[in-house]
Short mmCIF file of C-alpha atoms in Angstrom, two decimals:
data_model
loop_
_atom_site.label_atom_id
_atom_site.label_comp_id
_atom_site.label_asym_id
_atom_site.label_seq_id
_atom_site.Cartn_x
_atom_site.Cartn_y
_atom_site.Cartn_z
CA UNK A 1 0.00 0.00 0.00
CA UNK A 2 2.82 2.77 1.11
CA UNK A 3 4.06 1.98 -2.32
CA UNK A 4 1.31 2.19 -4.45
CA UNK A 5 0.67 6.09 -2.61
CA UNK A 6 4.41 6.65 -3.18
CA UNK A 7 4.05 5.87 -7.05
CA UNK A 8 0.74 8.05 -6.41
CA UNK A 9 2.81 10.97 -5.24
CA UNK A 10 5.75 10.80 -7.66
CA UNK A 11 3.07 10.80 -10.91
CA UNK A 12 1.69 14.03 -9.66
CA UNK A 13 4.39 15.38 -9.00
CA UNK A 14 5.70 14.25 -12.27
CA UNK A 15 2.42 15.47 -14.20
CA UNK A 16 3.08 19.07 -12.03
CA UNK A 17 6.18 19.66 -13.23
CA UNK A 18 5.63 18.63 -16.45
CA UNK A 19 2.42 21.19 -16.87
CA UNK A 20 4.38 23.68 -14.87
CA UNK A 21 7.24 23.63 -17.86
CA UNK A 22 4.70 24.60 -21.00
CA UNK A 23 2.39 27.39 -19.08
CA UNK A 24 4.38 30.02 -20.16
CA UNK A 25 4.52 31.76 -23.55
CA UNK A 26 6.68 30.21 -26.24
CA UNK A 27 7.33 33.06 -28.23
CA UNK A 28 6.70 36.63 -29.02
CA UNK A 29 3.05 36.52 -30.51
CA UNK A 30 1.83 34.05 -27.34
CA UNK A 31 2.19 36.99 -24.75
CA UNK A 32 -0.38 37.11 -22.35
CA UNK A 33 -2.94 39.57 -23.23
CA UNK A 34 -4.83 41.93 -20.63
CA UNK A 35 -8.30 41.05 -20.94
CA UNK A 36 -10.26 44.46 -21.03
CA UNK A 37 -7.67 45.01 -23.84
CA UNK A 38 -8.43 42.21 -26.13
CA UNK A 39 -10.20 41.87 -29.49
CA UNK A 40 -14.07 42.09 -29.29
CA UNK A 41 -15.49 39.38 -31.19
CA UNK A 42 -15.94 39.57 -35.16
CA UNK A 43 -20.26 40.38 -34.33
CA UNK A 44 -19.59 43.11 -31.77
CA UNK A 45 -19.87 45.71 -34.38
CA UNK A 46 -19.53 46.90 -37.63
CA UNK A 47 -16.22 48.50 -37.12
CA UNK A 48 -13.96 45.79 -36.67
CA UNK A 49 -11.46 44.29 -39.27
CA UNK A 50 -10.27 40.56 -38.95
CA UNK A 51 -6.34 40.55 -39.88
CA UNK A 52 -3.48 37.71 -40.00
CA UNK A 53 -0.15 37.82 -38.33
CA UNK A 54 2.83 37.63 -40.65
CA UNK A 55 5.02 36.33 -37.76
CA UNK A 56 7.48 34.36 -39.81
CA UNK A 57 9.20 37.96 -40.94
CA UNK A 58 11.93 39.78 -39.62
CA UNK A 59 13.00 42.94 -40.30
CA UNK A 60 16.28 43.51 -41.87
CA UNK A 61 19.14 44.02 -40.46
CA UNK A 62 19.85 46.84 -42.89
CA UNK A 63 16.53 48.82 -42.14
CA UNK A 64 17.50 51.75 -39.32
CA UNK A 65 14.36 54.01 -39.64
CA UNK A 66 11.26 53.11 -38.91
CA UNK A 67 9.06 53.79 -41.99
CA UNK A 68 7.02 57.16 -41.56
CA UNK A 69 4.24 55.20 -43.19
CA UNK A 70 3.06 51.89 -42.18
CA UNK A 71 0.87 50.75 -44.75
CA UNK A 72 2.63 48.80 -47.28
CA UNK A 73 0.84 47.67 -50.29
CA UNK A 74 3.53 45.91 -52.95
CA UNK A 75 5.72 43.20 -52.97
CA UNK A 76 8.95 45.40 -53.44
CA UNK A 77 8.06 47.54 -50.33
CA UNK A 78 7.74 44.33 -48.17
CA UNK A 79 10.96 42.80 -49.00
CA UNK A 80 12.95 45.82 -48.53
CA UNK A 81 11.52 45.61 -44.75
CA UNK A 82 11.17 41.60 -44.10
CA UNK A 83 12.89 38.59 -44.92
CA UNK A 84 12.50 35.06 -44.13
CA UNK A 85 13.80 31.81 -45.20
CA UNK A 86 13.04 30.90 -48.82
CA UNK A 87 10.68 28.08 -47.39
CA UNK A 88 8.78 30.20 -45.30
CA UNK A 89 8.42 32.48 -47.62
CA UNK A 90 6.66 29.93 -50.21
CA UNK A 91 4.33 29.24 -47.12
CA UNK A 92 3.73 32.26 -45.82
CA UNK A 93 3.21 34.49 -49.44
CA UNK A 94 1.33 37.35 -49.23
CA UNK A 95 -0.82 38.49 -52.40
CA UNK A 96 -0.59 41.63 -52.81
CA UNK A 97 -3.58 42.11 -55.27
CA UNK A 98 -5.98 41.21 -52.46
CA UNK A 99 -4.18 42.40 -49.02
CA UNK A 100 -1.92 44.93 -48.13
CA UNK A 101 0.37 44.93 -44.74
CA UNK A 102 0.40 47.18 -41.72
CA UNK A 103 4.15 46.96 -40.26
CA UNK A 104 4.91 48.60 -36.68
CA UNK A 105 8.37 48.28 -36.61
CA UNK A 106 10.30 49.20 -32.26
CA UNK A 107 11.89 52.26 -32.48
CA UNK A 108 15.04 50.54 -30.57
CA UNK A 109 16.23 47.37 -32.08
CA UNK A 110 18.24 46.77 -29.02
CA UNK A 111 15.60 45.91 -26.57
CA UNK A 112 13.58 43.31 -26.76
CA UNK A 113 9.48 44.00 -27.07
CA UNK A 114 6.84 42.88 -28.39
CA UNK A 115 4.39 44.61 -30.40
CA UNK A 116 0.47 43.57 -28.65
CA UNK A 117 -2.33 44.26 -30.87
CA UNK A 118 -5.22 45.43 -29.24
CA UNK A 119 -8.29 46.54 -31.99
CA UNK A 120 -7.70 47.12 -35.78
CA UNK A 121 -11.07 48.83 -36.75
CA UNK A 122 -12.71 50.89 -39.48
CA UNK A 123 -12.73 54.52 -38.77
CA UNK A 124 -13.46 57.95 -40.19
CA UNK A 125 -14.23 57.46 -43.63
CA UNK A 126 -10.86 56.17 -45.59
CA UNK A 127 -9.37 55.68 -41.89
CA UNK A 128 -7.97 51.98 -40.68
CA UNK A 129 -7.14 52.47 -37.21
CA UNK A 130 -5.23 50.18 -35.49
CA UNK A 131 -5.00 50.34 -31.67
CA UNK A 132 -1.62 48.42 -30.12
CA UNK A 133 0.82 48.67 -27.24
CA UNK A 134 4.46 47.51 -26.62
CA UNK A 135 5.28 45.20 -24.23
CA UNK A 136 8.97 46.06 -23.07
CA UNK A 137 11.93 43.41 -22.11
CA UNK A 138 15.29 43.75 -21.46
CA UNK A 139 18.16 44.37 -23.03
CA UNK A 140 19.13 42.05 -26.30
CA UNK A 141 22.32 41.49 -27.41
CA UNK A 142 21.27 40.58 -31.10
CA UNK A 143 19.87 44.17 -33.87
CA UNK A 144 16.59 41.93 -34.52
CA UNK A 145 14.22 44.95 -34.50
CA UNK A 146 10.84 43.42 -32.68
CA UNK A 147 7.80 43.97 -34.98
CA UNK A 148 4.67 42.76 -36.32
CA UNK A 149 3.19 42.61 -39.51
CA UNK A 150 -0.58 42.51 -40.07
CA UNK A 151 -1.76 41.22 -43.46
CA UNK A 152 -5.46 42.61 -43.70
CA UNK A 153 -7.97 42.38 -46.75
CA UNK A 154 -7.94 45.61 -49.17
CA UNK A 155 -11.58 46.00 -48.84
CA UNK A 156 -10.66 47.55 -45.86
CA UNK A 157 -9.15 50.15 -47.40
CA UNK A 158 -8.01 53.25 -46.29
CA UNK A 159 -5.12 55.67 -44.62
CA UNK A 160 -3.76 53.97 -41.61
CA UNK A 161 -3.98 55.56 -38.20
CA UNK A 162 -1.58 54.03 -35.78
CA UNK A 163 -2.64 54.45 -31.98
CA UNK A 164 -0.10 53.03 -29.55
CA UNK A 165 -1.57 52.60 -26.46
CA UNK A 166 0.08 53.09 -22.75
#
């Protein structure tokens, strides 16, 4: 008996740990998100704009402004921001003729953040407004600039309003 309670003890401990090693976030885009910050659901209104992550992108190396406009709408503006491996790229394509990208590039490539999106809504008329806030680390050794890239449907057209929240 003391050993089948032993072998009791040891598997929860066991299962503990085990759960206790994956509850954290695994990368950049699984940061927790405040709650009275996140996205309200597709049917909440009229206003809101459903949008895919680009997250297998990085921003060059070679890129030290941030661009003064963050709508990008061709191929050839993309690439002079992003790269990615040649396979992910063949994944991960974006057409052009049907989306265009918002890109919020950290101002300081040496500290690690992480862009959180909050909203990404219709606005004024011709106005996407898109409602984020960075999430600040420490100090990385590495000039990856942190960023995101949203690839959203051109029938949401319009000029983009970026609205970085505190």
């Amino acid at each position: 008996m003391k050993k089948i309670a032993n072998l009791a003890w040891v598997a929860g401990a066991a299962v503990f740990l085990m759960s206790a090693c994956n509850s954290g976030p695994q990368n950049a885009h699984e940061q927790a998100v405040d709650p009275a910050l996140e996205e309200p659901t597709p049917g909440d209104d009229n206003t809101h704009i459903d949008y895919k992550v680009a997250d297998h992108f990085l921003v060059k190396h070679t890129v030290k402004e941030v661009p003064s406009n963050p709508k990008i709408e061709t191929k050839e503006e993309f690439d002079r921001i992003f790269y990615c491996t040649e396979e992910d790229k063949k994944a991960h394509e974006i057409d052009f003729s049907k989306n265009y990208v918002i890109a919020v590039l950290a101002p300081d490539a040496n500290l690690r953040t992480t862009v959180q999106p909050i909203s990404l809504r219709d606005s004024e008329p011709n106005e996407v407004v898109f409602s984020y806030r960075w999430v600040s680390g420490s100090q990385q050794p590495d000039t990856t600039r942190s960023s995101i890239a949203l690839v959203v449907d051109k029938k949401h057209d319009g000029t983009v309003i970026l609205n970085e929240m505190k």
